[in-house]
Every structure is written in structure tokens, then in C-alpha cells.
Amino acid sequence: MSLANFLLACLGGGNSGSGAGPQAPYLSAQEASQLPLDAFVRRSLESAPSALEQNRDFVDIFQGHLQRGASSAQVARIVRESLASMGGAGTSKAVVDWACELLMLASQEKDSGNHESYRPPQATGGSYAQVAGSGNGGGWETPKKHKQQQQQQQQQQGGGDVYIKSLFFPSEESFGELINFLDSAKTSLDICVFNITDNDIARAIGNAKRRGVNVRIITDDEQLKCQGNDVERLNEQHGIPFKTDSDPQKFMHSKFAVIDRRAVWAGSYNWTVGARRSNNESVIVTNDPRTAHAYSGEFERLWSQF
């Protein structure tokens, strides 16, 4: 028996949602994004057809709650209490389907450990910019000739060693490093890329904005018009500002991102599904202060120029 059928059986069968029972109230994704976890779960269940109709946005909102620490047990409790308050007579198949999706998403987030499998050693609970690796293998290396300079920088900044990591695509493991990088932003996320069409990347960018990170995007003007480009959608749904070049004879072809002005992701990788799954791409990730300062300066130069 499926989880949906199990819930329907427990709730006395529910109704088909095709005219039976009162019409569910409408809940917009914009209003849902402002709700705390308890209210979001309860009201999205009461407005299940709205949640299913705007499924992508509602899933993004819910995953944001999970990434901010909501546990699967907490979600299960809220779902159970919400369904109990609604009663079997008011429980349509849409309600059950959305309840199942909430429970499964919470379970998947628990199993994935909030991307902890992709987080460099010793990074748990900290910023990617502060601990971009442990220096104990896994591809992370400290350039020895800069060791003395690093030690001086550590004393000035109170941080750990400076690290560099090389990543290659196509690779879901390398892609996980990108999501982890974006998820680790604490205060700022400056993105300068040719194109963004990968919805999983767009979701991570939107989540960063929701948790209070100051996000800015620079991209190519021609690519902005391409089908599937996520930049304008991120602006419309999350208020993320963006700028483009305005010269049809040239490309804005840089591909880098800076988090918290302290760590850099840079290389050939376009933020597209093709680059993720098909193309041969390479990336360097580092928290070297001079590199982060240089890329932050380049972002500010382009932001002012465009």
C-alpha cells in the first residue's frame, strides 16, 4: 500500500476533491514564503490544491525550512496535528498527496544530511569560506610556497589555513560541491556567470536569499533571453538584483562566484544542466584572501560598469 493510500485509509477515505466538500482556500507562493514552518505546513495542507498547482515554489519554500533546521520528526508532528484538525471529511486526495510529499521531502533531507556528504572535512556548522577543506587529503592542498604569507594572514584574520580544490565535470559529486558552496554563504553571494539554466542551482540561490544572504547576479544579455534562463525568474520571485552587459558584439563570459567576500568558485563551468551532465569542465575553489579580494574587486568593477 502506498503512503497516500495509507493516509487515506487512516483518515476514513477522504474525498476525491471533484466537487465534494468545501472548496479549499487559495494560498499564493508569495504569502506562503512569509510563513513560519508550523503555519506553512498547516495552511499549505488546508490549501493543498494551491500547493500542488505551485508545486515547484512550495517545494522550494519547504526545503528552505528544512535547510534552516526543521527536522523530519517536527514536520511529521505538524502534518499529523494539521490533518487531525482538518478531520477525515475535509481531507481530499490533494491534501493527502501534499502531505505525502512534505513527509518524503523531510525524510530525504534527513537522509542526505543537508549536503553534509559534500562538505569538506571540519566544515560542519561553519562557513565554506572559513574552512574550505582540512588539508588532510580529499583533493585539498596548501601551496607550500605561500605558507608564511598564509600564517601572517591567519594571524590578521583569525582564520584557518588557505586551501585550493580542483573540481571536474561532468560529475554529480562536483555538482554537490557547488550546491554546498552556495548553501554555505552567510552574508553575501556575488554571482558572475554566462548563463543559469539549472533549476537545482537556481533553487540554492533562492534559498540563500531567503535566509538573508545579500545576492547579486551578473550575466550575459543575450543568454538572458534564452529559454529556461533562471535569472529573471530569480529576480521576480526573490527580488534578486541582476545586471547584464549591453554590447551585442561581446559576451559577458566570466564564470565565477564569491561568497562572503572570502571564498571563490571560478572556472569554465556554466551553471547549466549541459555543463553539469555532459560537458568537460574544470573549476578551482579557494579561500585564499588575495584571490577572494581580486574576484570581489572584479565583480564590483563589472557591477559598476553595467
JSON list of C-alpha atoms in Angstrom, two decimals, residues 55-206:
[
{"chain": "A", "resi": 55, "resn": "ASN", "atom": "CA", "xyz": [4.45, 22.81, -6.58]},
{"chain": "A", "resi": 56, "resn": "ARG", "atom": "CA", "xyz": [7.91, 24.00, -7.54]},
{"chain": "A", "resi": 57, "resn": "ASP", "atom": "CA", "xyz": [7.63, 27.19, -5.47]},
{"chain": "A", "resi": 58, "resn": "PHE", "atom": "CA", "xyz": [6.10, 25.43, -2.47]},
{"chain": "A", "resi": 59, "resn": "VAL", "atom": "CA", "xyz": [8.79, 22.75, -2.54]},
{"chain": "A", "resi": 60, "resn": "ASP", "atom": "CA", "xyz": [11.46, 25.46, -2.62]},
{"chain": "A", "resi": 61, "resn": "ILE", "atom": "CA", "xyz": [9.88, 27.19, 0.38]},
{"chain": "A", "resi": 62, "resn": "PHE", "atom": "CA", "xyz": [9.63, 23.95, 2.34]},
{"chain": "A", "resi": 63, "resn": "GLN", "atom": "CA", "xyz": [13.21, 22.95, 1.55]},
{"chain": "A", "resi": 64, "resn": "GLY", "atom": "CA", "xyz": [14.29, 26.33, 2.86]},
{"chain": "A", "resi": 65, "resn": "HIS", "atom": "CA", "xyz": [12.68, 25.46, 6.20]},
{"chain": "A", "resi": 66, "resn": "LEU", "atom": "CA", "xyz": [14.47, 22.10, 6.19]},
{"chain": "A", "resi": 67, "resn": "GLN", "atom": "CA", "xyz": [17.82, 23.71, 5.48]},
{"chain": "A", "resi": 68, "resn": "ARG", "atom": "CA", "xyz": [17.28, 26.11, 8.36]},
{"chain": "A", "resi": 69, "resn": "GLY", "atom": "CA", "xyz": [17.00, 23.16, 10.75]},
{"chain": "A", "resi": 70, "resn": "ALA", "atom": "CA", "xyz": [13.46, 21.78, 10.62]},
{"chain": "A", "resi": 71, "resn": "SER", "atom": "CA", "xyz": [13.61, 18.07, 11.43]},
{"chain": "A", "resi": 72, "resn": "SER", "atom": "CA", "xyz": [11.65, 15.22, 9.86]},
{"chain": "A", "resi": 73, "resn": "ALA", "atom": "CA", "xyz": [10.13, 14.44, 13.28]},
{"chain": "A", "resi": 74, "resn": "GLN", "atom": "CA", "xyz": [8.99, 18.05, 13.66]},
{"chain": "A", "resi": 75, "resn": "VAL", "atom": "CA", "xyz": [7.43, 18.02, 10.18]},
{"chain": "A", "resi": 76, "resn": "ALA", "atom": "CA", "xyz": [5.68, 14.70, 10.87]},
{"chain": "A", "resi": 77, "resn": "ARG", "atom": "CA", "xyz": [4.21, 16.10, 14.08]},
{"chain": "A", "resi": 78, "resn": "ILE", "atom": "CA", "xyz": [2.89, 19.24, 12.37]},
{"chain": "A", "resi": 79, "resn": "VAL", "atom": "CA", "xyz": [1.43, 17.22, 9.48]},
{"chain": "A", "resi": 80, "resn": "ARG", "atom": "CA", "xyz": [-0.27, 14.82, 11.92]},
{"chain": "A", "resi": 81, "resn": "GLU", "atom": "CA", "xyz": [-1.75, 17.64, 14.02]},
{"chain": "A", "resi": 82, "resn": "SER", "atom": "CA", "xyz": [-2.88, 19.55, 10.92]},
{"chain": "A", "resi": 83, "resn": "LEU", "atom": "CA", "xyz": [-4.60, 16.53, 9.40]},
{"chain": "A", "resi": 84, "resn": "ALA", "atom": "CA", "xyz": [-6.26, 15.74, 12.73]},
{"chain": "A", "resi": 85, "resn": "SER", "atom": "CA", "xyz": [-7.64, 19.27, 12.99]},
{"chain": "A", "resi": 86, "resn": "MET", "atom": "CA", "xyz": [-8.97, 19.10, 9.43]},
{"chain": "A", "resi": 87, "resn": "GLY", "atom": "CA", "xyz": [-10.79, 15.79, 10.00]},
{"chain": "A", "resi": 88, "resn": "GLY", "atom": "CA", "xyz": [-11.35, 13.00, 7.53]},
{"chain": "A", "resi": 89, "resn": "ALA", "atom": "CA", "xyz": [-14.32, 14.64, 5.85]},
{"chain": "A", "resi": 90, "resn": "GLY", "atom": "CA", "xyz": [-12.22, 17.61, 4.79]},
{"chain": "A", "resi": 91, "resn": "THR", "atom": "CA", "xyz": [-9.26, 15.55, 3.65]},
{"chain": "A", "resi": 92, "resn": "SER", "atom": "CA", "xyz": [-9.18, 15.38, -0.16]},
{"chain": "A", "resi": 93, "resn": "LYS", "atom": "CA", "xyz": [-6.76, 13.42, -2.26]},
{"chain": "A", "resi": 94, "resn": "ALA", "atom": "CA", "xyz": [-4.91, 16.69, -2.91]},
{"chain": "A", "resi": 95, "resn": "VAL", "atom": "CA", "xyz": [-4.37, 17.09, 0.84]},
{"chain": "A", "resi": 96, "resn": "VAL", "atom": "CA", "xyz": [-3.07, 13.55, 1.15]},
{"chain": "A", "resi": 97, "resn": "ASP", "atom": "CA", "xyz": [-0.79, 13.93, -1.88]},
{"chain": "A", "resi": 98, "resn": "TRP", "atom": "CA", "xyz": [0.72, 17.14, -0.49]},
{"chain": "A", "resi": 99, "resn": "ALA", "atom": "CA", "xyz": [1.09, 15.61, 3.00]},
{"chain": "A", "resi": 100, "resn": "CYS", "atom": "CA", "xyz": [2.95, 12.66, 1.45]},
{"chain": "A", "resi": 101, "resn": "GLU", "atom": "CA", "xyz": [5.23, 15.00, -0.47]},
{"chain": "A", "resi": 102, "resn": "LEU", "atom": "CA", "xyz": [6.06, 17.00, 2.67]},
{"chain": "A", "resi": 103, "resn": "LEU", "atom": "CA", "xyz": [6.89, 13.83, 4.60]},
{"chain": "A", "resi": 104, "resn": "MET", "atom": "CA", "xyz": [9.02, 12.40, 1.80]},
{"chain": "A", "resi": 105, "resn": "LEU", "atom": "CA", "xyz": [10.94, 15.67, 1.32]},
{"chain": "A", "resi": 106, "resn": "ALA", "atom": "CA", "xyz": [11.63, 15.83, 5.06]},
{"chain": "A", "resi": 107, "resn": "SER", "atom": "CA", "xyz": [12.82, 12.22, 5.02]},
{"chain": "A", "resi": 108, "resn": "GLN", "atom": "CA", "xyz": [15.09, 12.82, 2.02]},
{"chain": "A", "resi": 109, "resn": "GLU", "atom": "CA", "xyz": [16.62, 15.88, 3.66]},
{"chain": "A", "resi": 110, "resn": "LYS", "atom": "CA", "xyz": [17.35, 13.80, 6.76]},
{"chain": "A", "resi": 111, "resn": "ASP", "atom": "CA", "xyz": [18.96, 11.05, 4.67]},
{"chain": "A", "resi": 112, "resn": "SER", "atom": "CA", "xyz": [21.08, 13.50, 2.67]},
{"chain": "A", "resi": 113, "resn": "GLY", "atom": "CA", "xyz": [22.28, 15.27, 5.79]},
{"chain": "A", "resi": 114, "resn": "ASN", "atom": "CA", "xyz": [21.75, 18.70, 4.25]},
{"chain": "A", "resi": 115, "resn": "HIS", "atom": "CA", "xyz": [24.54, 18.01, 1.75]},
{"chain": "A", "resi": 116, "resn": "GLU", "atom": "CA", "xyz": [26.94, 17.09, 4.55]},
{"chain": "A", "resi": 117, "resn": "SER", "atom": "CA", "xyz": [28.38, 14.30, 2.37]},
{"chain": "A", "resi": 118, "resn": "TYR", "atom": "CA", "xyz": [29.74, 17.02, 0.08]},
{"chain": "A", "resi": 119, "resn": "ARG", "atom": "CA", "xyz": [31.02, 19.31, 2.81]},
{"chain": "A", "resi": 120, "resn": "PRO", "atom": "CA", "xyz": [34.82, 19.34, 3.21]},
{"chain": "A", "resi": 121, "resn": "PRO", "atom": "CA", "xyz": [36.22, 17.84, 6.45]},
{"chain": "A", "resi": 122, "resn": "GLN", "atom": "CA", "xyz": [35.78, 20.01, 9.55]},
{"chain": "A", "resi": 123, "resn": "ALA", "atom": "CA", "xyz": [33.26, 22.21, 7.74]},
{"chain": "A", "resi": 124, "resn": "THR", "atom": "CA", "xyz": [30.26, 21.08, 9.80]},
{"chain": "A", "resi": 125, "resn": "GLY", "atom": "CA", "xyz": [28.47, 24.07, 11.24]},
{"chain": "A", "resi": 126, "resn": "GLY", "atom": "CA", "xyz": [30.88, 26.57, 9.73]},
{"chain": "A", "resi": 127, "resn": "SER", "atom": "CA", "xyz": [31.25, 28.66, 6.63]},
{"chain": "A", "resi": 128, "resn": "TYR", "atom": "CA", "xyz": [32.73, 27.21, 3.47]},
{"chain": "A", "resi": 129, "resn": "ALA", "atom": "CA", "xyz": [34.77, 30.42, 3.30]},
{"chain": "A", "resi": 130, "resn": "GLN", "atom": "CA", "xyz": [36.28, 29.72, 6.71]},
{"chain": "A", "resi": 131, "resn": "VAL", "atom": "CA", "xyz": [37.05, 26.03, 6.28]},
{"chain": "A", "resi": 132, "resn": "ALA", "atom": "CA", "xyz": [37.40, 25.21, 2.61]},
{"chain": "A", "resi": 133, "resn": "GLY", "atom": "CA", "xyz": [38.99, 21.86, 3.37]},
{"chain": "A", "resi": 134, "resn": "SER", "atom": "CA", "xyz": [41.12, 20.23, 6.02]},
{"chain": "A", "resi": 135, "resn": "GLY", "atom": "CA", "xyz": [44.43, 19.76, 4.28]},
{"chain": "A", "resi": 136, "resn": "ASN", "atom": "CA", "xyz": [44.16, 16.03, 5.03]},
{"chain": "A", "resi": 137, "resn": "GLY", "atom": "CA", "xyz": [43.63, 14.70, 1.53]},
{"chain": "A", "resi": 138, "resn": "GLY", "atom": "CA", "xyz": [40.39, 14.70, -0.45]},
{"chain": "A", "resi": 139, "resn": "GLY", "atom": "CA", "xyz": [41.98, 16.92, -3.10]},
{"chain": "A", "resi": 140, "resn": "TRP", "atom": "CA", "xyz": [42.70, 19.85, -0.79]},
{"chain": "A", "resi": 141, "resn": "GLU", "atom": "CA", "xyz": [46.25, 21.16, -0.78]},
{"chain": "A", "resi": 142, "resn": "THR", "atom": "CA", "xyz": [48.03, 24.10, 0.82]},
{"chain": "A", "resi": 143, "resn": "PRO", "atom": "CA", "xyz": [50.52, 25.80, -1.55]},
{"chain": "A", "resi": 144, "resn": "LYS", "atom": "CA", "xyz": [53.75, 25.45, 0.46]},
{"chain": "A", "resi": 145, "resn": "LYS", "atom": "CA", "xyz": [55.49, 28.47, -1.01]},
{"chain": "A", "resi": 146, "resn": "HIS", "atom": "CA", "xyz": [52.73, 30.67, 0.39]},
{"chain": "A", "resi": 147, "resn": "LYS", "atom": "CA", "xyz": [52.77, 29.10, 3.85]},
{"chain": "A", "resi": 148, "resn": "GLN", "atom": "CA", "xyz": [54.49, 32.02, 5.55]},
{"chain": "A", "resi": 149, "resn": "GLN", "atom": "CA", "xyz": [52.11, 34.51, 3.92]},
{"chain": "A", "resi": 150, "resn": "GLN", "atom": "CA", "xyz": [49.16, 32.35, 4.97]},
{"chain": "A", "resi": 151, "resn": "GLN", "atom": "CA", "xyz": [50.33, 32.30, 8.55]},
{"chain": "A", "resi": 152, "resn": "GLN", "atom": "CA", "xyz": [50.50, 36.08, 8.56]},
{"chain": "A", "resi": 153, "resn": "GLN", "atom": "CA", "xyz": [47.00, 36.25, 7.05]},
{"chain": "A", "resi": 154, "resn": "GLN", "atom": "CA", "xyz": [45.72, 33.79, 9.64]},
{"chain": "A", "resi": 155, "resn": "GLN", "atom": "CA", "xyz": [47.04, 35.98, 12.42]},
{"chain": "A", "resi": 156, "resn": "GLN", "atom": "CA", "xyz": [45.39, 39.03, 10.88]},
{"chain": "A", "resi": 157, "resn": "GLN", "atom": "CA", "xyz": [42.06, 37.34, 10.12]},
{"chain": "A", "resi": 158, "resn": "GLY", "atom": "CA", "xyz": [41.83, 34.76, 12.88]},
{"chain": "A", "resi": 159, "resn": "GLY", "atom": "CA", "xyz": [41.03, 32.06, 10.29]},
{"chain": "A", "resi": 160, "resn": "GLY", "atom": "CA", "xyz": [42.38, 28.63, 9.38]},
{"chain": "A", "resi": 161, "resn": "ASP", "atom": "CA", "xyz": [44.66, 27.54, 6.56]},
{"chain": "A", "resi": 162, "resn": "VAL", "atom": "CA", "xyz": [44.15, 28.67, 3.00]},
{"chain": "A", "resi": 163, "resn": "TYR", "atom": "CA", "xyz": [43.12, 25.85, 0.68]},
{"chain": "A", "resi": 164, "resn": "ILE", "atom": "CA", "xyz": [42.60, 25.19, -3.00]},
{"chain": "A", "resi": 165, "resn": "LYS", "atom": "CA", "xyz": [40.46, 22.44, -4.50]},
{"chain": "A", "resi": 166, "resn": "SER", "atom": "CA", "xyz": [40.22, 21.32, -8.13]},
{"chain": "A", "resi": 167, "resn": "LEU", "atom": "CA", "xyz": [36.87, 20.03, -9.45]},
{"chain": "A", "resi": 168, "resn": "PHE", "atom": "CA", "xyz": [35.96, 18.48, -12.79]},
{"chain": "A", "resi": 169, "resn": "PHE", "atom": "CA", "xyz": [32.73, 17.87, -14.70]},
{"chain": "A", "resi": 170, "resn": "PRO", "atom": "CA", "xyz": [30.59, 16.06, -15.64]},
{"chain": "A", "resi": 171, "resn": "SER", "atom": "CA", "xyz": [30.31, 14.85, -12.05]},
{"chain": "A", "resi": 172, "resn": "GLU", "atom": "CA", "xyz": [27.43, 14.84, -9.59]},
{"chain": "A", "resi": 173, "resn": "GLU", "atom": "CA", "xyz": [29.98, 14.88, -6.78]},
{"chain": "A", "resi": 174, "resn": "SER", "atom": "CA", "xyz": [31.50, 18.09, -8.16]},
{"chain": "A", "resi": 175, "resn": "PHE", "atom": "CA", "xyz": [28.00, 19.47, -8.61]},
{"chain": "A", "resi": 176, "resn": "GLY", "atom": "CA", "xyz": [27.31, 18.70, -4.97]},
{"chain": "A", "resi": 177, "resn": "GLU", "atom": "CA", "xyz": [30.34, 20.82, -4.09]},
{"chain": "A", "resi": 178, "resn": "LEU", "atom": "CA", "xyz": [28.76, 23.76, -5.94]},
{"chain": "A", "resi": 179, "resn": "ILE", "atom": "CA", "xyz": [25.47, 23.39, -4.06]},
{"chain": "A", "resi": 180, "resn": "ASN", "atom": "CA", "xyz": [27.40, 23.12, -0.81]},
{"chain": "A", "resi": 181, "resn": "PHE", "atom": "CA", "xyz": [29.35, 26.26, -1.73]},
{"chain": "A", "resi": 182, "resn": "LEU", "atom": "CA", "xyz": [26.13, 28.20, -2.34]},
{"chain": "A", "resi": 183, "resn": "ASP", "atom": "CA", "xyz": [24.47, 26.79, 0.79]},
{"chain": "A", "resi": 184, "resn": "SER", "atom": "CA", "xyz": [27.43, 27.95, 2.90]},
{"chain": "A", "resi": 185, "resn": "ALA", "atom": "CA", "xyz": [27.05, 31.66, 2.09]},
{"chain": "A", "resi": 186, "resn": "LYS", "atom": "CA", "xyz": [26.39, 33.60, 5.29]},
{"chain": "A", "resi": 187, "resn": "THR", "atom": "CA", "xyz": [26.26, 37.29, 4.35]},
{"chain": "A", "resi": 188, "resn": "SER", "atom": "CA", "xyz": [26.86, 37.78, 0.62]},
{"chain": "A", "resi": 189, "resn": "LEU", "atom": "CA", "xyz": [26.76, 35.84, -2.65]},
{"chain": "A", "resi": 190, "resn": "ASP", "atom": "CA", "xyz": [28.04, 37.57, -5.78]},
{"chain": "A", "resi": 191, "resn": "ILE", "atom": "CA", "xyz": [27.50, 35.52, -8.95]},
{"chain": "A", "resi": 192, "resn": "CYS", "atom": "CA", "xyz": [29.03, 36.38, -12.32]},
{"chain": "A", "resi": 193, "resn": "VAL", "atom": "CA", "xyz": [28.18, 33.69, -14.89]},
{"chain": "A", "resi": 194, "resn": "PHE", "atom": "CA", "xyz": [27.41, 33.45, -18.58]},
{"chain": "A", "resi": 195, "resn": "ASN", "atom": "CA", "xyz": [24.15, 31.55, -18.08]},
{"chain": "A", "resi": 196, "resn": "ILE", "atom": "CA", "xyz": [21.98, 29.94, -15.37]},
{"chain": "A", "resi": 197, "resn": "THR", "atom": "CA", "xyz": [19.51, 27.27, -16.51]},
{"chain": "A", "resi": 198, "resn": "ASP", "atom": "CA", "xyz": [19.98, 24.52, -13.92]},
{"chain": "A", "resi": 199, "resn": "ASN", "atom": "CA", "xyz": [16.92, 24.63, -11.66]},
{"chain": "A", "resi": 200, "resn": "ASP", "atom": "CA", "xyz": [18.77, 22.98, -8.77]},
{"chain": "A", "resi": 201, "resn": "ILE", "atom": "CA", "xyz": [21.30, 25.81, -8.81]},
{"chain": "A", "resi": 202, "resn": "ALA", "atom": "CA", "xyz": [18.51, 28.39, -9.05]},
{"chain": "A", "resi": 203, "resn": "ARG", "atom": "CA", "xyz": [16.83, 26.77, -6.04]},
{"chain": "A", "resi": 204, "resn": "ALA", "atom": "CA", "xyz": [20.04, 27.07, -3.98]},
{"chain": "A", "resi": 205, "resn": "ILE", "atom": "CA", "xyz": [20.38, 30.73, -4.98]},
{"chain": "A", "resi": 206, "resn": "GLY", "atom": "CA", "xyz": [16.77, 31.42, -3.98]}
]
